[in-house]
Coordinates of C-alpha atoms and ligand atoms in Angstrom, one line a residue:
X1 CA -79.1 16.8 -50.0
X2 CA -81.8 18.3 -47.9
X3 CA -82.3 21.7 -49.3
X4 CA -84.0 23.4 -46.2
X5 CA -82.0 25.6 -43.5
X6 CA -83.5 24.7 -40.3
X7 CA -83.1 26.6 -36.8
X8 CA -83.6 25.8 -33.3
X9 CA -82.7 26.9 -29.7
X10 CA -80.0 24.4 -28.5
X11 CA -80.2 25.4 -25.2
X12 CA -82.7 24.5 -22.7
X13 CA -85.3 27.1 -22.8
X14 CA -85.3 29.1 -19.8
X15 CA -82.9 32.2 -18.7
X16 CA -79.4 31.6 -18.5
X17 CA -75.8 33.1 -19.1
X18 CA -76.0 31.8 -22.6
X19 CA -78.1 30.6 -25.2
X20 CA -77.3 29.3 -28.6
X21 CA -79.1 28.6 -31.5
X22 CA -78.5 26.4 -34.1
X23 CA -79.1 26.4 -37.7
X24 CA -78.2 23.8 -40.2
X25 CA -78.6 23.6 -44.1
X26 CA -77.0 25.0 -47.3
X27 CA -78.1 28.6 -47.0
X28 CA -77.0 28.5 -42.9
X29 CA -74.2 31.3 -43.9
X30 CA -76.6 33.9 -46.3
X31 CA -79.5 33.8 -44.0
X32 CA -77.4 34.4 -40.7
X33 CA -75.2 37.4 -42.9
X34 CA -78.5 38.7 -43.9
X35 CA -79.2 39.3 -40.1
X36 CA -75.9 39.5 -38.8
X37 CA -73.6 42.7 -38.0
X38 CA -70.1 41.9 -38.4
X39 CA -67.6 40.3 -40.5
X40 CA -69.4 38.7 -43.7
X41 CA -70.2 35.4 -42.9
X42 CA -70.3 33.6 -46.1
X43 CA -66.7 34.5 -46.7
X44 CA -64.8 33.1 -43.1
X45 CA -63.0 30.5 -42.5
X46 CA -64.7 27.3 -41.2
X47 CA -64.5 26.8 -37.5
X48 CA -64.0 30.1 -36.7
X49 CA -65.8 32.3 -33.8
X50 CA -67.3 36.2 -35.0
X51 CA -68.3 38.7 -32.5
X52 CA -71.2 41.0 -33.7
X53 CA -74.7 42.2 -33.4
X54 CA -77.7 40.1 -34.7
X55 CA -80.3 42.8 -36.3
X56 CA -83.9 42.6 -37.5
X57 CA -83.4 45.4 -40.3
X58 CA -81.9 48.4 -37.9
X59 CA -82.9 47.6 -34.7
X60 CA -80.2 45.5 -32.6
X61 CA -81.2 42.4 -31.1
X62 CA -78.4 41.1 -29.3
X63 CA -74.6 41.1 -29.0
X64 CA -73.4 37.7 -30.3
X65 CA -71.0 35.2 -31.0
X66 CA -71.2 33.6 -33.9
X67 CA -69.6 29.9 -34.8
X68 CA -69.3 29.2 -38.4
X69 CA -68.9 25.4 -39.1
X70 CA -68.3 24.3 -43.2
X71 CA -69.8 21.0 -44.8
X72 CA -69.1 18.6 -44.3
X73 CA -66.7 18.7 -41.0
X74 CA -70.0 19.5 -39.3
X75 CA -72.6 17.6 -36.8
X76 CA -74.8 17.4 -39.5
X77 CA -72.4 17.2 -42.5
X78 CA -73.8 20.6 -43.6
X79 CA -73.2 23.7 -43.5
X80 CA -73.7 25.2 -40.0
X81 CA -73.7 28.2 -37.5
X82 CA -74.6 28.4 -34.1
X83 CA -75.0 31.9 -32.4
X84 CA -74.2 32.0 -28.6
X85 CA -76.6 34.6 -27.4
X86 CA -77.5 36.5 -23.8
X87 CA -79.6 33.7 -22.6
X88 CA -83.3 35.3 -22.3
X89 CA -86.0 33.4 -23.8
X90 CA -87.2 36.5 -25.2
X91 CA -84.1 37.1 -27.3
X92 CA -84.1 33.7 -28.6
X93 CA -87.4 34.3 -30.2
X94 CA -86.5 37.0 -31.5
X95 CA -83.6 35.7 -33.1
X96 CA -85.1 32.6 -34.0
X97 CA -88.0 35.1 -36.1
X98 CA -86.2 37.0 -37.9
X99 CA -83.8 34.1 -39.2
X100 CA -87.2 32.2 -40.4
X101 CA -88.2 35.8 -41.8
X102 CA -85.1 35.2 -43.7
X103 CA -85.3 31.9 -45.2
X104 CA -84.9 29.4 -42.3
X105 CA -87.4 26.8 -40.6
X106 CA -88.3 25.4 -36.8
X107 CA -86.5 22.1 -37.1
X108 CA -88.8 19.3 -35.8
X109 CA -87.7 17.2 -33.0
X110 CA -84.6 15.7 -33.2
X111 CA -84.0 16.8 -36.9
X112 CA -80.7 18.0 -36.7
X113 CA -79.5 14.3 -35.4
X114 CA -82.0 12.8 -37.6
X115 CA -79.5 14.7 -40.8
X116 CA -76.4 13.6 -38.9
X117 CA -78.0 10.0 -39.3
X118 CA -79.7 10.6 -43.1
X119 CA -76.4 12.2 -44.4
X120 CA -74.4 8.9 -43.0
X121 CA -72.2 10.7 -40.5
X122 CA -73.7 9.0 -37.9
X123 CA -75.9 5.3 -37.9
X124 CA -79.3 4.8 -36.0
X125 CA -77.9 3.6 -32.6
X126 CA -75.1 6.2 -32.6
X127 CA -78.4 8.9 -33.0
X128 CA -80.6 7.4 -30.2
X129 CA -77.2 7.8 -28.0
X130 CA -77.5 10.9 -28.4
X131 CA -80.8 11.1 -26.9
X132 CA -79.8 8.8 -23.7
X133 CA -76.3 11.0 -23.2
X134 CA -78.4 14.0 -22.8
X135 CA -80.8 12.4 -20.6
X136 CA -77.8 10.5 -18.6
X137 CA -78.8 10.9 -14.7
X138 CA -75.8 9.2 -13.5
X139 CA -72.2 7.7 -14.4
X140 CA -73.2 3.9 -15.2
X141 CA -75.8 5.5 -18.1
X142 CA -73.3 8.3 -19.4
X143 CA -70.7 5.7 -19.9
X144 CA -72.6 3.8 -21.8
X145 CA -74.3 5.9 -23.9
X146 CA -71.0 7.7 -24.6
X147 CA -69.9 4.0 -25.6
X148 CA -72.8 3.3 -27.9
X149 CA -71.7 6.8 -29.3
X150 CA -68.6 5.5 -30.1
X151 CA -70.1 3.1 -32.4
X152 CA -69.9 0.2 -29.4
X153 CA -72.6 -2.0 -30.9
X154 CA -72.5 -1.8 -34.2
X155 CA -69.2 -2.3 -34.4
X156 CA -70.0 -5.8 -32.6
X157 CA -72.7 -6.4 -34.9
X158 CA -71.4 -4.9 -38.3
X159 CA -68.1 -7.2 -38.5
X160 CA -70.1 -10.0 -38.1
X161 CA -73.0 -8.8 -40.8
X162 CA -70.1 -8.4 -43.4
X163 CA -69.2 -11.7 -42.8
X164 CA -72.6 -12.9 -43.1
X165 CA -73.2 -11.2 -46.3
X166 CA -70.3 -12.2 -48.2
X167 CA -71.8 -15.8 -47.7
X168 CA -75.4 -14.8 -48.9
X169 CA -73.4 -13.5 -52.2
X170 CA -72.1 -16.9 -52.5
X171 CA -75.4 -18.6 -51.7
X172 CA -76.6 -16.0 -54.2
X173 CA -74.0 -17.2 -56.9
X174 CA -74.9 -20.7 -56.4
X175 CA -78.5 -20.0 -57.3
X176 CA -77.2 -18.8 -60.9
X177 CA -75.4 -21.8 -61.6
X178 CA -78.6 -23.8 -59.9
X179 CA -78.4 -26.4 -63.0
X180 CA -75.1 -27.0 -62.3
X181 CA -75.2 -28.0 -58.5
X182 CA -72.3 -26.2 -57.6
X183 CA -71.5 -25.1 -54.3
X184 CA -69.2 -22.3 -53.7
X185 CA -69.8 -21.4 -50.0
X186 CA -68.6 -23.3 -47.9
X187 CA -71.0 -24.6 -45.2
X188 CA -68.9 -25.6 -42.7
X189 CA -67.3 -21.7 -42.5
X190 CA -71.0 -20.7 -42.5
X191 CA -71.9 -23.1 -39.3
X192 CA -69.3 -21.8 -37.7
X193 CA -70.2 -17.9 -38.3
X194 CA -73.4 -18.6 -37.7
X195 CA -72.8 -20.2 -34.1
X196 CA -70.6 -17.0 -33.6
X197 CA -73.2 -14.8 -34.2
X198 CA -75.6 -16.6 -32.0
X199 CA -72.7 -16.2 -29.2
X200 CA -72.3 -12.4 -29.8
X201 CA -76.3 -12.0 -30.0
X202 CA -76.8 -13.9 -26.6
X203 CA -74.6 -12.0 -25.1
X204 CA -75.9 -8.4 -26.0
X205 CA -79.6 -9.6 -25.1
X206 CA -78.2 -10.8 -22.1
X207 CA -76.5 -7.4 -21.0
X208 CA -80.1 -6.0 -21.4
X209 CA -80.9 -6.6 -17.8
X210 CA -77.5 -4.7 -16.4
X211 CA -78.1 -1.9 -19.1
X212 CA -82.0 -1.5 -17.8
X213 CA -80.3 -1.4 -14.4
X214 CA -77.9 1.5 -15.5
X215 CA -80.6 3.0 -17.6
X216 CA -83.7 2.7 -15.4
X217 CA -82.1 2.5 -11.9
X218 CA -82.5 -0.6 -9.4
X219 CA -85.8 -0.4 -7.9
X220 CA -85.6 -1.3 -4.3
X221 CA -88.6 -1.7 -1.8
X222 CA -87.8 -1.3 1.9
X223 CA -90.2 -3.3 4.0
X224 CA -90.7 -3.7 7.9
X225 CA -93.6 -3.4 11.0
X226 CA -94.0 -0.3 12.3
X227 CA -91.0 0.9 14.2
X228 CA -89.1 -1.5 12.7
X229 CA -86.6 1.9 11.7
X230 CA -87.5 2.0 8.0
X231 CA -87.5 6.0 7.6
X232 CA -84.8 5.9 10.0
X233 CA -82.9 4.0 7.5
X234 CA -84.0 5.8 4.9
X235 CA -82.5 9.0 5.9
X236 CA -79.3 7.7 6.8
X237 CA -79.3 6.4 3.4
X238 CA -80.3 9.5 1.3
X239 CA -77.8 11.3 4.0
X240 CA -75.4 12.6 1.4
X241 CA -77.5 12.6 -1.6
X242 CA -80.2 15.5 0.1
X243 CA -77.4 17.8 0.8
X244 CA -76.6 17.9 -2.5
X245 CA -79.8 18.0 -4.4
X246 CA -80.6 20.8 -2.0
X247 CA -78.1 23.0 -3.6
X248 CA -79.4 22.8 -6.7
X249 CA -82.6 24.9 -7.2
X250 CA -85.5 23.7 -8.8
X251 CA -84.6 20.3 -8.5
X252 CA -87.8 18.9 -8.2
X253 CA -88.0 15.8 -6.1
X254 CA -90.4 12.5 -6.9
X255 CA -92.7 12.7 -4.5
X256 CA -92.9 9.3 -4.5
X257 CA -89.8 8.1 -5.5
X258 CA -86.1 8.7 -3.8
X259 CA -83.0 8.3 -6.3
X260 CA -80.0 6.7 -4.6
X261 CA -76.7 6.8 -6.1
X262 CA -75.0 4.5 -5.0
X263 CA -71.0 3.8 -7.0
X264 CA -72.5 5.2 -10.2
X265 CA -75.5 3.4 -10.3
X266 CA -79.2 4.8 -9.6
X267 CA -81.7 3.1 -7.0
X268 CA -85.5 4.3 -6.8
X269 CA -86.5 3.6 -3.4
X270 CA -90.3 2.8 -4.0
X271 CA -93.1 4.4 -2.4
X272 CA -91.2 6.0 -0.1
X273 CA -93.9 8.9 0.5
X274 CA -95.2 6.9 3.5
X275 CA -92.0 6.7 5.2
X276 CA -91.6 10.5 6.0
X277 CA -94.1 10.3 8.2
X278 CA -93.2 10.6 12.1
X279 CA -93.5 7.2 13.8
X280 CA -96.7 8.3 15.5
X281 CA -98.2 8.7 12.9
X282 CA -97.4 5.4 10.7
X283 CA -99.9 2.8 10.7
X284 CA -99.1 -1.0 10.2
X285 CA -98.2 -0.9 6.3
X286 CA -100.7 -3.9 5.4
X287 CA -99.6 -7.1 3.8
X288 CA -101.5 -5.6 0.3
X289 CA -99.6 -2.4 0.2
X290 CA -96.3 -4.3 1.1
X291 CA -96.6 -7.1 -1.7
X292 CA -97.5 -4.2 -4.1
X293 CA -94.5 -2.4 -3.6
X294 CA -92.6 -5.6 -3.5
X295 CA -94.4 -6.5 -6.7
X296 CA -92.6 -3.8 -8.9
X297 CA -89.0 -4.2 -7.2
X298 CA -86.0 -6.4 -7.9
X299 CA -84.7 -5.8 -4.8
X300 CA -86.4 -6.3 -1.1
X301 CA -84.8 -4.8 2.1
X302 CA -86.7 -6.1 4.8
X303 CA -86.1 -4.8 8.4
X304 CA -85.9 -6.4 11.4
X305 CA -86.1 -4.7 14.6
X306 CA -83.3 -6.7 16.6
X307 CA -85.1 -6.1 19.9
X308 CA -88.4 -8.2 18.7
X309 CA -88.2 -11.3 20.6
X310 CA -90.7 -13.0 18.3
X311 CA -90.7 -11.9 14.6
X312 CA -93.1 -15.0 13.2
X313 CA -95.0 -12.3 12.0
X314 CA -92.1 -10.6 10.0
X315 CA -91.6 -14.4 8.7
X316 CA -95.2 -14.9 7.9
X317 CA -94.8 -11.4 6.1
X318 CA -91.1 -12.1 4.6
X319 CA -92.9 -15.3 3.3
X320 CA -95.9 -13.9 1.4
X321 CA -93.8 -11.4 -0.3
X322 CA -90.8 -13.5 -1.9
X323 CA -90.3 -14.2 -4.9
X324 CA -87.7 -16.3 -7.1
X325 CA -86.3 -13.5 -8.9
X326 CA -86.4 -10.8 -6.5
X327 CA -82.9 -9.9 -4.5
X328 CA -83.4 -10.4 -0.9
X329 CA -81.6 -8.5 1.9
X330 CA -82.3 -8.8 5.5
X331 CA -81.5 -5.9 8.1
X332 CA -81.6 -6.6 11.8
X333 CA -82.3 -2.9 13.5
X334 CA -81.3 -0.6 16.2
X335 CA -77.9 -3.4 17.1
X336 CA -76.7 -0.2 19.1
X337 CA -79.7 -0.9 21.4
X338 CA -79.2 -4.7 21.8
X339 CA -76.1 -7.3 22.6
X340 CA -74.8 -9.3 19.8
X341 CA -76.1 -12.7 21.0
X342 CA -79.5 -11.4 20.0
X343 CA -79.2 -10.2 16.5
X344 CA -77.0 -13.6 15.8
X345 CA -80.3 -15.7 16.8
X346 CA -82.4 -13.9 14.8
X347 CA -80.2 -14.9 11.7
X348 CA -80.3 -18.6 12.9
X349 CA -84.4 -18.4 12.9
X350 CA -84.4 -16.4 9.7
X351 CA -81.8 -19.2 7.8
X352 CA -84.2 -22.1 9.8
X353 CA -87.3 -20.6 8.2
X354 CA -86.6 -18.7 4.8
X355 CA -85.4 -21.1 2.0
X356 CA -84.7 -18.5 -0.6
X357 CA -81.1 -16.5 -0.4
X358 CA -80.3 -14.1 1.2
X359 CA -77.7 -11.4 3.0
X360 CA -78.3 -10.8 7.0
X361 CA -76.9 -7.4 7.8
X362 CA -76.8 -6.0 11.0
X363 CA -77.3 -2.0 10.4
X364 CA -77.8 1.1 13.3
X365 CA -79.3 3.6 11.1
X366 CA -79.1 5.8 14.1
X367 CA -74.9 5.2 14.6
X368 CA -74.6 4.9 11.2
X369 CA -73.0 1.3 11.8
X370 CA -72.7 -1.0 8.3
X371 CA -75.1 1.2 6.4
X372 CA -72.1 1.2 4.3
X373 CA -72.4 -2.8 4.0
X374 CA -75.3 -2.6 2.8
X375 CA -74.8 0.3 0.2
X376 CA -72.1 -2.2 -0.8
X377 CA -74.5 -5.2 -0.9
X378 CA -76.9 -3.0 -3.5
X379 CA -74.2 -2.1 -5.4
X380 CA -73.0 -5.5 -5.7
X381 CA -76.0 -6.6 -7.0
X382 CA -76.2 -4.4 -10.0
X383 CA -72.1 -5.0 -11.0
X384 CA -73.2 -8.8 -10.9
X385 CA -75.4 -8.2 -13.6
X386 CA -73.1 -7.1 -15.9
X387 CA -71.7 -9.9 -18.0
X388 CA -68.4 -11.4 -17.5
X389 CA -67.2 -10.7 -21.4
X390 CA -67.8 -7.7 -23.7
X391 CA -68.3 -4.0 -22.4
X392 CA -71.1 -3.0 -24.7
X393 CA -74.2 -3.0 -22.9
X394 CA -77.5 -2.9 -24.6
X395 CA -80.2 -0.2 -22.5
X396 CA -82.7 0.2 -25.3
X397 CA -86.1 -1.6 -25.9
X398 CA -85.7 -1.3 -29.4
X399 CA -82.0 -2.9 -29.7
X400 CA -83.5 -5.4 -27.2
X401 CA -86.2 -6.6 -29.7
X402 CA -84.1 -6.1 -32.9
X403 CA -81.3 -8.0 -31.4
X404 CA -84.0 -11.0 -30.3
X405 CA -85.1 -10.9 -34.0
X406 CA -82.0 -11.5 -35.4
X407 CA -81.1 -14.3 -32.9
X408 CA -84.7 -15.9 -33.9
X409 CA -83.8 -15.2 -37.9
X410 CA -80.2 -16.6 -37.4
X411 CA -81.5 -20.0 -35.6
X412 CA -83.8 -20.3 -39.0
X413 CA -80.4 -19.9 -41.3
X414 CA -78.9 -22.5 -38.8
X415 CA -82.0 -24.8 -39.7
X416 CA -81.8 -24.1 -43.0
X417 CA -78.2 -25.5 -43.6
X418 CA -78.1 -28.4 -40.9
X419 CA -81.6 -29.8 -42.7
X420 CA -79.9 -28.6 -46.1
X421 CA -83.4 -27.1 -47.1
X422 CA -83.0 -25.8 -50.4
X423 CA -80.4 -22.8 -51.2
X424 CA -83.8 -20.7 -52.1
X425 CA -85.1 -21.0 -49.0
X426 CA -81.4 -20.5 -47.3
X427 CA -81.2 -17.4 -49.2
X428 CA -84.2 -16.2 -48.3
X429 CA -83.5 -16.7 -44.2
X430 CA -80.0 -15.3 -45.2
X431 CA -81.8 -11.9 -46.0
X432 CA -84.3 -11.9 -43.3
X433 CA -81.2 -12.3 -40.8
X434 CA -79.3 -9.3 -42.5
X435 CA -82.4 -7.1 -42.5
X436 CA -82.7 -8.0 -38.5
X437 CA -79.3 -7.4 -37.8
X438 CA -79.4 -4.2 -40.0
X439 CA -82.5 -3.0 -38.3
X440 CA -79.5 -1.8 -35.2
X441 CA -77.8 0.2 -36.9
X442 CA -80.2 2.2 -39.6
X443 CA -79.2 0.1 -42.3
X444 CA -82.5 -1.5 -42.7
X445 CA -85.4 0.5 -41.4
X446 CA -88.9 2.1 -42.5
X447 CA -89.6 6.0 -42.2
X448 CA -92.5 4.6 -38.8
X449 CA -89.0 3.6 -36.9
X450 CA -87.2 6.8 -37.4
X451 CA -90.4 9.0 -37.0
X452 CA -90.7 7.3 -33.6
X453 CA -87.2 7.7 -32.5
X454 CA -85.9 10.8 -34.0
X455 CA -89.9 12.7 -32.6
X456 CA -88.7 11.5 -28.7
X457 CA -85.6 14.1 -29.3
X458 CA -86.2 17.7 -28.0
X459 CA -86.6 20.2 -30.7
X460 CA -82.6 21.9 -31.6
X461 CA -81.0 18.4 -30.9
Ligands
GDP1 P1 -90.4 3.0 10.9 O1 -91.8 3.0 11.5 O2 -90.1 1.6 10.4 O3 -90.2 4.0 9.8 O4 -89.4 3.3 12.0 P2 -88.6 4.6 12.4 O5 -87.5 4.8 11.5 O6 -89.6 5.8 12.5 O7 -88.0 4.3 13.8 C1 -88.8 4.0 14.9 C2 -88.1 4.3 16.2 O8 -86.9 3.6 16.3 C3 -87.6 5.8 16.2 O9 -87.8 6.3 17.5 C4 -86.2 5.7 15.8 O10 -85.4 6.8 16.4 C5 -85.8 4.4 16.4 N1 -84.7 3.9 15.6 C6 -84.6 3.6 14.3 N2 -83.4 3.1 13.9 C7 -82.7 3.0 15.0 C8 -81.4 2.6 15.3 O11 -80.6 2.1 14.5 N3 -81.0 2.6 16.6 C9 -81.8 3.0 17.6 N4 -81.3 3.0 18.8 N5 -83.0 3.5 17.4 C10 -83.5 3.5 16.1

């Protein structure tokens, strides 16, 4: 039990209706009585709300509500009170003193989660949800997180560890009787688990690349000559999404960067800076620039202006940028301006030339024609990603590697009993691939890891 009391603003630290404050630890309810105007705290029932004044000895601070929360039905599993205050910074300093003049402490970052985690309430991946639902910028990444939250991967990975860890006690077993060359796990049952949890493991590292995409957003580059009507496109594009963002104030924009929500999912329009510009003042984006922006994207949109009569240099171009793994989409331009025979010739020249896949879409930015196709296109990119089985999806770097670890470790078991290397060295790998697995969910883990994750919180979560 961590004997401390710690406080912290909750709230994010600017003016606003309401603030609250939180403060966690055995002596939560005689250090907020001690400052608190209204019914005794220490003697209320759990869960209940107080209305009173919060005083620093006389002289009223604020009018309050105060939450009183009992161990161990509580975030933390201790005792806890949070006091909704009149949202000025100011106040919430003063607050915050006198409760440290009484007895409490600044939490550190993240320590309140990081107690929810140390007191078992919660495991390590549920706590580093925690961090990604707060910092959720879109549907896909709020789902997921609220998933993970849930307990979505380590109830994948748990079952499977359990099973894996009743064998090791047989193995174990085995190694008592060694004289006796008994063998009481079966190693059949163990092949089997063992292919089951190289299944499950490929399939979580594999949804890696959908969760980055929900996590990270889809970065898109948007290519073309000059003229070719890439701002145009642009703002028909971000049509719907400025309107919005304009509403809110202080919502400060990437300046280089656009965000595109598109179904859910996020798409950063690279380097985009350069396509605000008026036309007359654009100069011919060089093939450099162009492959560098394409060089950090999964997805290319190349434009086509469907009134060029020769485009070899847009092939030349298209050519020098591709690359196996990037997504390729191909807009002809401005089809309001020209008659359909065109457009269709240059897919012909562009299927003749280009060997790499890719979707033709005919768009008029300016008539908003099949924009909508080609949201569509993007979108179906990203759901493609997703794999066909299981709906837990893996968006952290560090599940990522700890999950590749244990696929790595459990390949070594598998070795281990297909060469029928001795039951030492099989318990040994047997441990290893526990620890791995264990690394996910907290079970296994060194104070470096939780200092890292638990210090990327904000302070009061
Ligand atoms: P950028 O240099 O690639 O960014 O091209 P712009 O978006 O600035 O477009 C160049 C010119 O083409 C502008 O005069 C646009 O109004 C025009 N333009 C762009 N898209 C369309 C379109 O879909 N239809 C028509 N008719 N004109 C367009």
């Amino acid at each position: 039990m961590n004997q401390d009391t710690i406080c912290a603003l909750a709230t994010a630290n600017g003016m606003g209706a309401i603030g609250i404050i939180r403060i966690s630890g055995e002596k939560s309810f005689e250090i907020v009585n001690a400052v608190f105007e209204g019914k005794n705290l220490t003697k209320v029932a759990s869960h209940t709300v107080q209305y009173g004044f919060i005083k620093d000895d006389y002289e009223v601070i604020d009018e309050v509500m105060v939450s009183v929360f009992h161990a161990p039905k509580t975030f933390t599993t201790e005792n806890s009170v949070e006091i909704s205050f009149h949202g000025s910074p100011y106040i919430a300093k003063k607050i915050l003193e006198v409760l440290i003049k009484n007895g409490a402490r600044m939490a550190k970052a993240g320590e309140f989660t990081m107690r929810a985690f140390m007191n078992g309430r919660i495991d390590l991946s549920q706590a580093e949800s925690i961090a990604d639902l707060i910092a959720s910028e879109n549907e896909a990444s709020r789902k997921v997180a609220l998933n993970q939250l849930k307990g979505g991967i380590s109830n994948e990975i748990s079952f499977l560890r359990n099973d894996l860890l009743n064998f090791t006690s047989l193995i174990e077993l085995e190694l008592d009787f060694a004289e006796e060359d008994v063998e009481f796990a079966d190693r059949a049952a163990l092949k089997s688990l063992l292919s089951k949890i190289e299944e499950k493991l490929n399939s979580l590292i594999e949804s890696f690349q959908y969760g980055n995409a929900i996590k990270n957003g889809t970065a898109v580059a948007i290519i073309g000559k000059p003229n070719a009507g890439k701002s145009t496109l642009l703002n028909a594009l971000l049509k719907e999404e400025r309107a919005i963002v304009s509403n809110i104030a202080g919502t400060t924009r990437d300046t280089i960067e656009e965000i595109l929500h598109i179904k859910g999912h996020a798409f950063r329009l690279i380097d985009t800076a350069g396509l605000r510009e008026t036309s007359d003042e654009i100069e011919a984006i060089g093939v450099k620039k162009a492959k560098e922006k394409v060089e950090n994207a999964e997805v290319l949109i190349y434009l086509i202006d469907a009134s060029t009569q020769d485009f070899s240099e847009d092939i030349d171009m298209l050519k020098s940028l591709l690359r196996e793994d990037l997504k390729l989409i191909i807009c002809a331009t401005k089809i309001d301006e020209v008659i359909p025979d065109q457009y269709e010739s240059i897919e012909n020249v562009l299927r003749e030339s280009i060997t790499q896949e890719f979707d033709f879409i005919k768009i008029s930015a300016v008539e908003n024609q099949n924009i909508q196709d080609l949201k569509n296109e993007l979108s179906s990119y990203v759901e493609q990603l997703k794999s066909e089985e299981g709906n837990v999806i893996i968006t952290n770097q560090r599940h990522y590697e700890a999950l590749q670890k244990s696929l790595t470790s459990v390949r070594k078991v598998e070795e281990a009993v297909n060469f029928q290397i001795t039951t030492e060295l099989l318990s040994y790998e047997l441990r290893n691939a526990l620890e791995n697995l264990g690394e996910i969910s907290g079970e296994f883990t060194n104070d470096e890891v939780l200092g890292n994750i638990f210090s990327k919180f904000c302070i009061g979560k």
